[in-house]
């Protein structure tokens, strides 16, 4: 009896000891059940900061942002376009009302017709010059006061000079407007565009008789030819008149002729203009008379532009 009681006490002591010993908690695993149990676990989505940002469209080819002092005619000249085409491409109600930071299409949209397109002509002979009377479309010489006239100096040319990297040329700023300053650039020449077959077929002649008093350079967009008041100015090549008027400050009475889709010529400071816009002209045809409009001496300022960029006329004109 005593032995049984001792065994009972010992067993009771062991049971109490086992109950008071701390037990570790088994881990709880949440296992999926049902149809989704066979799916592999999905990786967590990356935080928003690591997601790629959408690409930003920066292609602005064929467009130009208007800057202070720009005019539509100047922009058209700098891109080798007819200003009326730019009016049509941008649905402008008033071509004289363009605003700073306004974005304009300056190259034709696909399939759009161009007013200034020129079909190249070959074998055109030089027409002899004969005295002629001013036509109804002639632009008379200025007789009133020229409140905005400035000497055609290096300073004026510097205001008209454009940064080549943009391909756009701002017009001279209005009186009282502080001149813009451009950051210095490396002294390197931008290669001129290659001539197309139509461009190479153009036979050029000199636009006027006289000596060259100013040559083409980085600060000079063309050449200046000295002459006499009323001396004939002729088309240097066959083409179509893109512009005839005095809407670009610093050029006076100006004629612009488009010879191909890439090349045009400009004739500035005329006394009288004898052609109208959209008129076809032949090489050697009298288009104006030399004068001193918007300059301080009688001369012809002559430019050749390729895709709107001024190029050296001596590389196109014959030797003399």
PDB file of C-alpha atoms in Angstrom:
ATOM      1  CA  UNK A   1       0.000   0.000   0.000  1.00  0.00           C
ATOM      2  CA  UNK A   2       2.793   2.306   0.959  1.00  0.00           C
ATOM      3  CA  UNK A   3       4.611   1.436  -2.260  1.00  0.00           C
ATOM      4  CA  UNK A   4       1.591   2.209  -4.402  1.00  0.00           C
ATOM      5  CA  UNK A   5       1.118   5.533  -2.653  1.00  0.00           C
ATOM      6  CA  UNK A   6       4.778   6.465  -3.279  1.00  0.00           C
ATOM      7  CA  UNK A   7       4.498   5.630  -6.976  1.00  0.00           C
ATOM      8  CA  UNK A   8       1.334   7.703  -7.253  1.00  0.00           C
ATOM      9  CA  UNK A   9       3.007  10.725  -5.631  1.00  0.00           C
ATOM     10  CA  UNK A  10       6.041  10.404  -7.945  1.00  0.00           C
ATOM     11  CA  UNK A  11       3.881  10.210 -11.044  1.00  0.00           C
ATOM     12  CA  UNK A  12       1.834  13.191  -9.891  1.00  0.00           C
ATOM     13  CA  UNK A  13       5.020  15.225  -9.367  1.00  0.00           C
ATOM     14  CA  UNK A  14       6.292  14.419 -12.885  1.00  0.00           C
ATOM     15  CA  UNK A  15       2.922  15.385 -14.430  1.00  0.00           C
ATOM     16  CA  UNK A  16       2.925  18.719 -12.614  1.00  0.00           C
ATOM     17  CA  UNK A  17       6.490  19.408 -13.766  1.00  0.00           C
ATOM     18  CA  UNK A  18       5.580  18.654 -17.378  1.00  0.00           C
ATOM     19  CA  UNK A  19       2.615  21.021 -17.241  1.00  0.00           C
ATOM     20  CA  UNK A  20       4.708  23.906 -15.919  1.00  0.00           C
ATOM     21  CA  UNK A  21       7.504  23.570 -18.596  1.00  0.00           C
ATOM     22  CA  UNK A  22       7.133  26.349 -21.339  1.00  0.00           C
ATOM     23  CA  UNK A  23       6.231  24.961 -24.796  1.00  0.00           C
ATOM     24  CA  UNK A  24       7.307  26.560 -28.132  1.00  0.00           C
ATOM     25  CA  UNK A  25       4.505  27.778 -30.382  1.00  0.00           C
ATOM     26  CA  UNK A  26       4.358  26.038 -33.714  1.00  0.00           C
ATOM     27  CA  UNK A  27       4.531  28.434 -36.771  1.00  0.00           C
ATOM     28  CA  UNK A  28       1.242  29.108 -38.542  1.00  0.00           C
ATOM     29  CA  UNK A  29       1.363  28.744 -42.318  1.00  0.00           C
ATOM     30  CA  UNK A  30      -1.458  30.132 -44.368  1.00  0.00           C
ATOM     31  CA  UNK A  31      -1.868  27.644 -47.170  1.00  0.00           C
ATOM     32  CA  UNK A  32      -4.235  28.519 -50.039  1.00  0.00           C
ATOM     33  CA  UNK A  33      -7.097  26.217 -50.647  1.00  0.00           C
ATOM     34  CA  UNK A  34      -9.481  25.750 -53.535  1.00  0.00           C
ATOM     35  CA  UNK A  35      -8.779  26.504 -57.240  1.00  0.00           C
ATOM     36  CA  UNK A  36      -6.065  29.134 -56.531  1.00  0.00           C
ATOM     37  CA  UNK A  37      -3.984  26.663 -54.517  1.00  0.00           C
ATOM     38  CA  UNK A  38      -1.960  25.661 -57.617  1.00  0.00           C
ATOM     39  CA  UNK A  39      -1.005  29.232 -58.622  1.00  0.00           C
ATOM     40  CA  UNK A  40       2.576  30.340 -58.089  1.00  0.00           C
ATOM     41  CA  UNK A  41       3.067  33.283 -55.740  1.00  0.00           C
ATOM     42  CA  UNK A  42       3.216  36.615 -57.605  1.00  0.00           C
ATOM     43  CA  UNK A  43       6.184  39.000 -57.057  1.00  0.00           C
ATOM     44  CA  UNK A  44       5.381  42.247 -55.341  1.00  0.00           C
ATOM     45  CA  UNK A  45       4.990  45.276 -57.644  1.00  0.00           C
ATOM     46  CA  UNK A  46       7.961  47.679 -57.610  1.00  0.00           C
ATOM     47  CA  UNK A  47       7.488  50.896 -55.698  1.00  0.00           C
ATOM     48  CA  UNK A  48       6.293  53.880 -57.785  1.00  0.00           C
ATOM     49  CA  UNK A  49       9.718  55.516 -57.650  1.00  0.00           C
ATOM     50  CA  UNK A  50      11.259  52.590 -59.553  1.00  0.00           C
ATOM     51  CA  UNK A  51       8.723  52.546 -62.411  1.00  0.00           C
ATOM     52  CA  UNK A  52       9.955  53.984 -65.700  1.00  0.00           C
ATOM     53  CA  UNK A  53       8.612  57.431 -66.549  1.00  0.00           C
ATOM     54  CA  UNK A  54       6.795  57.821 -69.907  1.00  0.00           C
ATOM     55  CA  UNK A  55       8.986  59.008 -72.784  1.00  0.00           C
ATOM     56  CA  UNK A  56       8.789  62.725 -73.516  1.00  0.00           C
ATOM     57  CA  UNK A  57       8.371  63.747 -77.166  1.00  0.00           C
ATOM     58  CA  UNK A  58      11.097  66.211 -78.084  1.00  0.00           C
ATOM     59  CA  UNK A  59      10.982  65.992 -81.891  1.00  0.00           C
ATOM     60  CA  UNK A  60      10.344  69.544 -83.127  1.00  0.00           C
ATOM     61  CA  UNK A  61      11.633  69.195 -86.699  1.00  0.00           C
ATOM     62  CA  UNK A  62       9.571  71.248 -89.112  1.00  0.00           C
ATOM     63  CA  UNK A  63       8.412  73.676 -86.420  1.00  0.00           C
ATOM     64  CA  UNK A  64       9.739  77.007 -85.165  1.00  0.00           C
ATOM     65  CA  UNK A  65       9.037  78.881 -81.923  1.00  0.00           C
ATOM     66  CA  UNK A  66       8.522  82.604 -82.502  1.00  0.00           C
ATOM     67  CA  UNK A  67      10.981  84.870 -80.705  1.00  0.00           C
ATOM     68  CA  UNK A  68      10.822  88.544 -79.905  1.00  0.00           C
ATOM     69  CA  UNK A  69      11.346  90.693 -82.993  1.00  0.00           C
ATOM     70  CA  UNK A  70      10.427  87.973 -85.513  1.00  0.00           C
ATOM     71  CA  UNK A  71       8.224  88.667 -88.514  1.00  0.00           C
ATOM     72  CA  UNK A  72       6.479  86.052 -90.618  1.00  0.00           C
ATOM     73  CA  UNK A  73       8.253  87.187 -93.789  1.00  0.00           C
ATOM     74  CA  UNK A  74      11.658  86.925 -92.097  1.00  0.00           C
ATOM     75  CA  UNK A  75      10.839  83.448 -90.789  1.00  0.00           C
ATOM     76  CA  UNK A  76       9.731  82.386 -94.269  1.00  0.00           C
ATOM     77  CA  UNK A  77      12.983  83.675 -95.769  1.00  0.00           C
ATOM     78  CA  UNK A  78      15.074  81.857 -93.194  1.00  0.00           C
ATOM     79  CA  UNK A  79      13.385  78.551 -93.990  1.00  0.00           C
ATOM     80  CA  UNK A  80      13.213  79.100 -97.746  1.00  0.00           C
ATOM     81  CA  UNK A  81       9.413  79.074 -97.795  1.00  0.00           C
ATOM     82  CA  UNK A  82       6.659  81.272 -99.155  1.00  0.00           C
ATOM     83  CA  UNK A  83       5.120  83.206 -96.268  1.00  0.00           C
ATOM     84  CA  UNK A  84       1.649  82.475 -97.634  1.00  0.00           C
ATOM     85  CA  UNK A  85       2.354  78.747 -97.346  1.00  0.00           C
ATOM     86  CA  UNK A  86       3.223  79.231 -93.666  1.00  0.00           C
ATOM     87  CA  UNK A  87      -0.036  81.165 -93.240  1.00  0.00           C
ATOM     88  CA  UNK A  88      -1.960  78.261 -94.763  1.00  0.00           C
ATOM     89  CA  UNK A  89      -0.125  75.519 -92.826  1.00  0.00           C
ATOM     90  CA  UNK A  90      -0.866  77.272 -89.527  1.00  0.00           C
ATOM     91  CA  UNK A  91      -4.371  78.580 -90.326  1.00  0.00           C
ATOM     92  CA  UNK A  92      -3.324  82.125 -89.465  1.00  0.00           C
ATOM     93  CA  UNK A  93      -6.127  84.677 -89.715  1.00  0.00           C
ATOM     94  CA  UNK A  94      -3.671  87.603 -89.721  1.00  0.00           C
ATOM     95  CA  UNK A  95      -0.093  86.991 -90.937  1.00  0.00           C
ATOM     96  CA  UNK A  96       1.051  90.137 -89.141  1.00  0.00           C
ATOM     97  CA  UNK A  97      -0.228  88.869 -85.785  1.00  0.00           C
ATOM     98  CA  UNK A  98       2.236  86.267 -84.524  1.00  0.00           C
ATOM     99  CA  UNK A  99       3.159  86.082 -80.857  1.00  0.00           C
ATOM    100  CA  UNK A 100       6.307  85.291 -78.918  1.00  0.00           C
ATOM    101  CA  UNK A 101       6.550  81.561 -78.035  1.00  0.00           C
ATOM    102  CA  UNK A 102       3.969  80.697 -80.692  1.00  0.00           C
ATOM    103  CA  UNK A 103       4.931  77.458 -82.470  1.00  0.00           C
ATOM    104  CA  UNK A 104       4.651  77.622 -86.253  1.00  0.00           C
ATOM    105  CA  UNK A 105       4.925  74.881 -88.840  1.00  0.00           C
ATOM    106  CA  UNK A 106       7.657  76.007 -91.248  1.00  0.00           C
ATOM    107  CA  UNK A 107       8.023  72.856 -93.338  1.00  0.00           C
ATOM    108  CA  UNK A 108       5.125  71.483 -95.374  1.00  0.00           C
ATOM    109  CA  UNK A 109       3.018  68.690 -93.907  1.00  0.00           C
ATOM    110  CA  UNK A 110       3.021  65.479 -95.897  1.00  0.00           C
ATOM    111  CA  UNK A 111       1.082  65.859 -99.105  1.00  0.00           C
ATOM    112  CA  UNK A 112       0.561  69.619 -98.746  1.00  0.00           C
ATOM    113  CA  UNK A 113       1.069  71.726-101.908  1.00  0.00           C
ATOM    114  CA  UNK A 114       3.641  74.533-101.892  1.00  0.00           C
ATOM    115  CA  UNK A 115       2.914  77.862-103.538  1.00  0.00           C
ATOM    116  CA  UNK A 116       6.590  78.548-104.063  1.00  0.00           C
ATOM    117  CA  UNK A 117       7.484  75.232-105.687  1.00  0.00           C
ATOM    118  CA  UNK A 118       9.553  75.764-108.810  1.00  0.00           C
ATOM    119  CA  UNK A 119      10.090  73.394-111.680  1.00  0.00           C
ATOM    120  CA  UNK A 120      13.701  73.654-112.842  1.00  0.00           C
ATOM    121  CA  UNK A 121      14.149  75.105-116.329  1.00  0.00           C
ATOM    122  CA  UNK A 122      17.097  74.380-118.542  1.00  0.00           C
ATOM    123  CA  UNK A 123      18.513  76.074-121.588  1.00  0.00           C
ATOM    124  CA  UNK A 124      17.031  79.481-120.806  1.00  0.00           C
ATOM    125  CA  UNK A 125      18.880  82.230-122.617  1.00  0.00           C
ATOM    126  CA  UNK A 126      19.788  85.591-121.125  1.00  0.00           C
ATOM    127  CA  UNK A 127      17.339  88.278-122.134  1.00  0.00           C
ATOM    128  CA  UNK A 128      18.939  91.578-123.154  1.00  0.00           C
ATOM    129  CA  UNK A 129      18.059  94.511-120.958  1.00  0.00           C
ATOM    130  CA  UNK A 130      15.992  97.272-122.508  1.00  0.00           C
ATOM    131  CA  UNK A 131      14.806 100.493-120.911  1.00  0.00           C
ATOM    132  CA  UNK A 132      11.366  99.994-119.489  1.00  0.00           C
ATOM    133  CA  UNK A 133       8.790 102.040-117.669  1.00  0.00           C
ATOM    134  CA  UNK A 134       7.627 101.073-114.174  1.00  0.00           C
ATOM    135  CA  UNK A 135       4.734  98.654-114.278  1.00  0.00           C
ATOM    136  CA  UNK A 136       1.555  98.819-112.242  1.00  0.00           C
ATOM    137  CA  UNK A 137       3.066  96.447-109.699  1.00  0.00           C
ATOM    138  CA  UNK A 138       6.279  98.385-109.295  1.00  0.00           C
ATOM    139  CA  UNK A 139       7.257  99.485-105.809  1.00  0.00           C
ATOM    140  CA  UNK A 140       8.114 103.213-105.876  1.00  0.00           C
ATOM    141  CA  UNK A 141      11.165 104.568-104.179  1.00  0.00           C
ATOM    142  CA  UNK A 142      10.599 105.860-100.668  1.00  0.00           C
ATOM    143  CA  UNK A 143       9.979 109.599-100.633  1.00  0.00           C
ATOM    144  CA  UNK A 144       8.825 110.123 -97.039  1.00  0.00           C
ATOM    145  CA  UNK A 145      10.927 110.294 -93.906  1.00  0.00           C
ATOM    146  CA  UNK A 146      12.613 107.041 -92.916  1.00  0.00           C
ATOM    147  CA  UNK A 147      12.168 107.028 -89.183  1.00  0.00           C
ATOM    148  CA  UNK A 148      13.485 103.458 -88.813  1.00  0.00           C
ATOM    149  CA  UNK A 149      16.305 103.606 -91.353  1.00  0.00           C
ATOM    150  CA  UNK A 150      19.702 102.553 -90.057  1.00  0.00           C
ATOM    151  CA  UNK A 151      23.073 102.266 -91.798  1.00  0.00           C
ATOM    152  CA  UNK A 152      23.775  98.847 -93.241  1.00  0.00           C
ATOM    153  CA  UNK A 153      26.719  98.262 -90.921  1.00  0.00           C
ATOM    154  CA  UNK A 154      28.324  95.308 -89.168  1.00  0.00           C
ATOM    155  CA  UNK A 155      26.252  96.118 -86.086  1.00  0.00           C
ATOM    156  CA  UNK A 156      22.995  95.841 -88.032  1.00  0.00           C
ATOM    157  CA  UNK A 157      24.167  92.602 -89.602  1.00  0.00           C
ATOM    158  CA  UNK A 158      25.047  91.228 -86.176  1.00  0.00           C
ATOM    159  CA  UNK A 159      21.445  91.809 -85.070  1.00  0.00           C
ATOM    160  CA  UNK A 160      20.228  89.880 -88.092  1.00  0.00           C
ATOM    161  CA  UNK A 161      22.705  87.023 -87.601  1.00  0.00           C
ATOM    162  CA  UNK A 162      21.085  83.766 -86.518  1.00  0.00           C
ATOM    163  CA  UNK A 163      22.445  80.845 -84.500  1.00  0.00           C
ATOM    164  CA  UNK A 164      23.174  78.137 -87.089  1.00  0.00           C
ATOM    165  CA  UNK A 165      22.297  75.312 -84.668  1.00  0.00           C
ATOM    166  CA  UNK A 166      18.641  76.166 -84.609  1.00  0.00           C
ATOM    167  CA  UNK A 167      18.220  76.814 -88.237  1.00  0.00           C
ATOM    168  CA  UNK A 168      16.075  79.818 -87.452  1.00  0.00           C
ATOM    169  CA  UNK A 169      16.804  83.483 -87.905  1.00  0.00           C
ATOM    170  CA  UNK A 170      15.167  86.183 -85.808  1.00  0.00           C
ATOM    171  CA  UNK A 171      14.448  89.498 -87.477  1.00  0.00           C
ATOM    172  CA  UNK A 172      16.112  92.644 -86.233  1.00  0.00           C
ATOM    173  CA  UNK A 173      14.498  93.771 -82.969  1.00  0.00           C
ATOM    174  CA  UNK A 174      12.348  96.866 -82.978  1.00  0.00           C
ATOM    175  CA  UNK A 175      13.735 100.190 -81.857  1.00  0.00           C
ATOM    176  CA  UNK A 176      14.220 100.370 -78.104  1.00  0.00           C
ATOM    177  CA  UNK A 177      14.256  96.583 -77.715  1.00  0.00           C
ATOM    178  CA  UNK A 178      17.371  95.286 -75.954  1.00  0.00           C
ATOM    179  CA  UNK A 179      19.406  93.030 -78.199  1.00  0.00           C
ATOM    180  CA  UNK A 180      19.469  89.340 -77.350  1.00  0.00           C
ATOM    181  CA  UNK A 181      22.772  87.799 -76.484  1.00  0.00           C
ATOM    182  CA  UNK A 182      23.674  84.265 -77.512  1.00  0.00           C
ATOM    183  CA  UNK A 183      26.073  82.022 -75.597  1.00  0.00           C
ATOM    184  CA  UNK A 184      29.543  81.685 -77.161  1.00  0.00           C
ATOM    185  CA  UNK A 185      29.929  78.785 -79.528  1.00  0.00           C
ATOM    186  CA  UNK A 186      32.857  76.782 -80.722  1.00  0.00           C
ATOM    187  CA  UNK A 187      34.522  78.175 -83.829  1.00  0.00           C
ATOM    188  CA  UNK A 188      33.503  75.499 -86.282  1.00  0.00           C
ATOM    189  CA  UNK A 189      31.781  75.743 -89.632  1.00  0.00           C
ATOM    190  CA  UNK A 190      28.525  73.938 -90.292  1.00  0.00           C
ATOM    191  CA  UNK A 191      28.827  71.886 -93.485  1.00  0.00           C
ATOM    192  CA  UNK A 192      26.690  73.197 -96.310  1.00  0.00           C
ATOM    193  CA  UNK A 193      23.904  70.921 -97.596  1.00  0.00           C
ATOM    194  CA  UNK A 194      24.737  68.892-100.682  1.00  0.00           C
ATOM    195  CA  UNK A 195      23.335  70.136-103.975  1.00  0.00           C
ATOM    196  CA  UNK A 196      20.629  68.089-105.641  1.00  0.00           C
ATOM    197  CA  UNK A 197      20.530  67.369-109.357  1.00  0.00           C
ATOM    198  CA  UNK A 198      18.032  70.174-109.971  1.00  0.00           C
ATOM    199  CA  UNK A 199      20.211  72.630-108.057  1.00  0.00           C
ATOM    200  CA  UNK A 200      23.296  71.769-110.091  1.00  0.00           C
ATOM    201  CA  UNK A 201      21.422  72.380-113.350  1.00  0.00           C
ATOM    202  CA  UNK A 202      20.798  76.053-112.502  1.00  0.00           C
ATOM    203  CA  UNK A 203      22.981  78.309-114.647  1.00  0.00           C
ATOM    204  CA  UNK A 204      23.697  81.455-112.628  1.00  0.00           C
ATOM    205  CA  UNK A 205      24.658  84.925-113.845  1.00  0.00           C
ATOM    206  CA  UNK A 206      25.639  88.066-111.976  1.00  0.00           C
ATOM    207  CA  UNK A 207      22.627  90.112-110.835  1.00  0.00           C
ATOM    208  CA  UNK A 208      24.262  93.490-111.517  1.00  0.00           C
ATOM    209  CA  UNK A 209      27.358  95.115-112.927  1.00  0.00           C
ATOM    210  CA  UNK A 210      29.789  96.694-110.492  1.00  0.00           C
ATOM    211  CA  UNK A 211      32.566  95.891-108.077  1.00  0.00           C
ATOM    212  CA  UNK A 212      32.091  93.889-104.936  1.00  0.00           C
ATOM    213  CA  UNK A 213      32.462  96.127-101.897  1.00  0.00           C
ATOM    214  CA  UNK A 214      31.600  93.481 -99.282  1.00  0.00           C
ATOM    215  CA  UNK A 215      32.189  89.729 -99.416  1.00  0.00           C
ATOM    216  CA  UNK A 216      30.356  86.811 -97.813  1.00  0.00           C
ATOM    217  CA  UNK A 217      31.563  85.880 -94.317  1.00  0.00           C
ATOM    218  CA  UNK A 218      30.227  84.540 -91.015  1.00  0.00           C
ATOM    219  CA  UNK A 219      28.882  88.002 -90.179  1.00  0.00           C
ATOM    220  CA  UNK A 220      27.738  88.787 -93.712  1.00  0.00           C
ATOM    221  CA  UNK A 221      24.970  86.790 -95.359  1.00  0.00           C
ATOM    222  CA  UNK A 222      25.716  87.783 -98.929  1.00  0.00           C
ATOM    223  CA  UNK A 223      27.719  90.180-101.085  1.00  0.00           C
ATOM    224  CA  UNK A 224      27.312  93.908-101.752  1.00  0.00           C
ATOM    225  CA  UNK A 225      27.742  95.220-105.305  1.00  0.00           C
ATOM    226  CA  UNK A 226      28.333  98.950-105.815  1.00  0.00           C
ATOM    227  CA  UNK A 227      26.527 100.751-108.620  1.00  0.00           C
ATOM    228  CA  UNK A 228      24.536 103.772-109.702  1.00  0.00           C
ATOM    229  CA  UNK A 229      21.010 104.835-108.780  1.00  0.00           C
ATOM    230  CA  UNK A 230      18.542 103.222-111.186  1.00  0.00           C
ATOM    231  CA  UNK A 231      21.050 100.681-112.529  1.00  0.00           C
ATOM    232  CA  UNK A 232      19.358  97.434-113.708  1.00  0.00           C
ATOM    233  CA  UNK A 233      19.121  94.495-111.312  1.00  0.00           C
ATOM    234  CA  UNK A 234      18.423  91.188-113.082  1.00  0.00           C
ATOM    235  CA  UNK A 235      17.394  87.724-111.954  1.00  0.00           C
ATOM    236  CA  UNK A 236      20.496  85.617-111.377  1.00  0.00           C
ATOM    237  CA  UNK A 237      18.569  82.540-112.501  1.00  0.00           C
ATOM    238  CA  UNK A 238      15.150  81.483-113.727  1.00  0.00           C
ATOM    239  CA  UNK A 239      12.484  80.912-111.110  1.00  0.00           C
ATOM    240  CA  UNK A 240       9.374  82.256-109.404  1.00  0.00           C
ATOM    241  CA  UNK A 241       9.088  85.426-107.316  1.00  0.00           C
ATOM    242  CA  UNK A 242       8.420  84.453-103.699  1.00  0.00           C
ATOM    243  CA  UNK A 243       8.346  87.990-102.325  1.00  0.00           C
ATOM    244  CA  UNK A 244       8.425  91.575-103.579  1.00  0.00           C
ATOM    245  CA  UNK A 245       8.132  94.357-101.028  1.00  0.00           C
ATOM    246  CA  UNK A 246       9.739  96.062 -98.056  1.00  0.00           C
ATOM    247  CA  UNK A 247       8.502  93.953 -95.135  1.00  0.00           C
ATOM    248  CA  UNK A 248      11.902  92.846 -93.807  1.00  0.00           C
ATOM    249  CA  UNK A 249      13.705  95.536 -91.898  1.00  0.00           C
ATOM    250  CA  UNK A 250      17.293  96.077 -93.003  1.00  0.00           C
ATOM    251  CA  UNK A 251      16.686  94.923 -96.594  1.00  0.00           C
ATOM    252  CA  UNK A 252      14.693  97.838 -97.989  1.00  0.00           C
ATOM    253  CA  UNK A 253      12.820  97.116-101.225  1.00  0.00           C
ATOM    254  CA  UNK A 254      13.455  93.396-101.557  1.00  0.00           C
ATOM    255  CA  UNK A 255      12.871  90.740-104.214  1.00  0.00           C
ATOM    256  CA  UNK A 256      13.184  87.024-103.430  1.00  0.00           C
ATOM    257  CA  UNK A 257      13.253  84.495-106.279  1.00  0.00           C
ATOM    258  CA  UNK A 258      12.935  80.751-105.744  1.00  0.00           C
ATOM    259  CA  UNK A 259      14.909  78.710-108.287  1.00  0.00           C
ATOM    260  CA  UNK A 260      14.307  75.177-106.961  1.00  0.00           C
ATOM    261  CA  UNK A 261      12.898  73.523-103.864  1.00  0.00           C
ATOM    262  CA  UNK A 262      16.251  74.183-102.132  1.00  0.00           C
ATOM    263  CA  UNK A 263      17.717  77.379-103.611  1.00  0.00           C
ATOM    264  CA  UNK A 264      16.533  80.972-103.641  1.00  0.00           C
ATOM    265  CA  UNK A 265      18.158  84.354-104.256  1.00  0.00           C
ATOM    266  CA  UNK A 266      17.495  87.717-102.606  1.00  0.00           C
ATOM    267  CA  UNK A 267      18.021  91.242-104.006  1.00  0.00           C
ATOM    268  CA  UNK A 268      17.927  94.053-101.436  1.00  0.00           C
ATOM    269  CA  UNK A 269      18.011  97.896-101.237  1.00  0.00           C
ATOM    270  CA  UNK A 270      16.336  98.419-104.623  1.00  0.00           C
ATOM    271  CA  UNK A 271      14.982 101.771-105.750  1.00  0.00           C
ATOM    272  CA  UNK A 272      12.101 100.275-107.746  1.00  0.00           C
ATOM    273  CA  UNK A 273      10.696  96.743-108.114  1.00  0.00           C
ATOM    274  CA  UNK A 274       9.284  95.556-111.464  1.00  0.00           C
ATOM    275  CA  UNK A 275       7.938  92.101-110.577  1.00  0.00           C
ATOM    276  CA  UNK A 276       5.091  90.698-108.504  1.00  0.00           C
ATOM    277  CA  UNK A 277       4.797  87.702-106.221  1.00  0.00           C
ATOM    278  CA  UNK A 278       4.164  84.367-107.984  1.00  0.00           C
ATOM    279  CA  UNK A 279       5.470  85.812-111.250  1.00  0.00           C
ATOM    280  CA  UNK A 280       7.795  83.552-113.252  1.00  0.00           C
ATOM    281  CA  UNK A 281      11.047  85.242-114.242  1.00  0.00           C
ATOM    282  CA  UNK A 282      13.806  84.183-116.597  1.00  0.00           C
ATOM    283  CA  UNK A 283      17.514  84.412-116.070  1.00  0.00           C
ATOM    284  CA  UNK A 284      18.707  87.911-116.976  1.00  0.00           C
ATOM    285  CA  UNK A 285      15.247  89.481-116.748  1.00  0.00           C
ATOM    286  CA  UNK A 286      15.170  92.950-115.202  1.00  0.00           C
ATOM    287  CA  UNK A 287      13.416  92.656-111.870  1.00  0.00           C
ATOM    288  CA  UNK A 288      14.421  95.915-110.134  1.00  0.00           C
ATOM    289  CA  UNK A 289      16.583  99.025-110.208  1.00  0.00           C
ATOM    290  CA  UNK A 290      19.479  99.528-107.838  1.00  0.00           C
ATOM    291  CA  UNK A 291      18.909 102.015-105.017  1.00  0.00           C
ATOM    292  CA  UNK A 292      19.626 102.843-101.408  1.00  0.00           C
ATOM    293  CA  UNK A 293      16.400 101.845 -99.617  1.00  0.00           C
ATOM    294  CA  UNK A 294      17.141 101.085 -95.963  1.00  0.00           C
ATOM    295  CA  UNK A 295      20.857 101.737 -96.411  1.00  0.00           C
ATOM    296  CA  UNK A 296      23.194 104.708 -96.625  1.00  0.00           C
ATOM    297  CA  UNK A 297      24.657 104.114-100.106  1.00  0.00           C
ATOM    298  CA  UNK A 298      23.577 102.927-103.534  1.00  0.00           C
ATOM    299  CA  UNK A 299      24.275  99.198-103.815  1.00  0.00           C
ATOM    300  CA  UNK A 300      22.752  95.775-104.335  1.00  0.00           C
ATOM    301  CA  UNK A 301      22.871  93.324-101.466  1.00  0.00           C
ATOM    302  CA  UNK A 302      22.669  89.855-103.030  1.00  0.00           C
ATOM    303  CA  UNK A 303      22.158  86.556-101.216  1.00  0.00           C
ATOM    304  CA  UNK A 304      21.827  82.915-102.219  1.00  0.00           C
ATOM    305  CA  UNK A 305      20.163  80.658 -99.662  1.00  0.00           C
ATOM    306  CA  UNK A 306      20.141  76.877 -99.649  1.00  0.00           C
ATOM    307  CA  UNK A 307      17.326  75.357 -97.565  1.00  0.00           C
ATOM    308  CA  UNK A 308      17.028  78.805 -95.948  1.00  0.00           C
ATOM    309  CA  UNK A 309      20.705  78.934 -94.927  1.00  0.00           C
ATOM    310  CA  UNK A 310      22.877  81.712 -96.450  1.00  0.00           C
ATOM    311  CA  UNK A 311      25.692  80.319 -98.607  1.00  0.00           C
ATOM    312  CA  UNK A 312      28.600  81.993-100.391  1.00  0.00           C
ATOM    313  CA  UNK A 313      27.318  83.362-103.735  1.00  0.00           C
ATOM    314  CA  UNK A 314      30.823  83.164-105.222  1.00  0.00           C
ATOM    315  CA  UNK A 315      30.483  79.360-105.241  1.00  0.00           C
ATOM    316  CA  UNK A 316      27.517  79.668-107.618  1.00  0.00           C
ATOM    317  CA  UNK A 317      28.197  82.762-109.737  1.00  0.00           C
ATOM    318  CA  UNK A 318      30.558  82.521-112.740  1.00  0.00           C
ATOM    319  CA  UNK A 319      34.029  84.065-112.555  1.00  0.00           C
ATOM    320  CA  UNK A 320      34.456  87.535-113.937  1.00  0.00           C
TER     321      UNK A 320
END
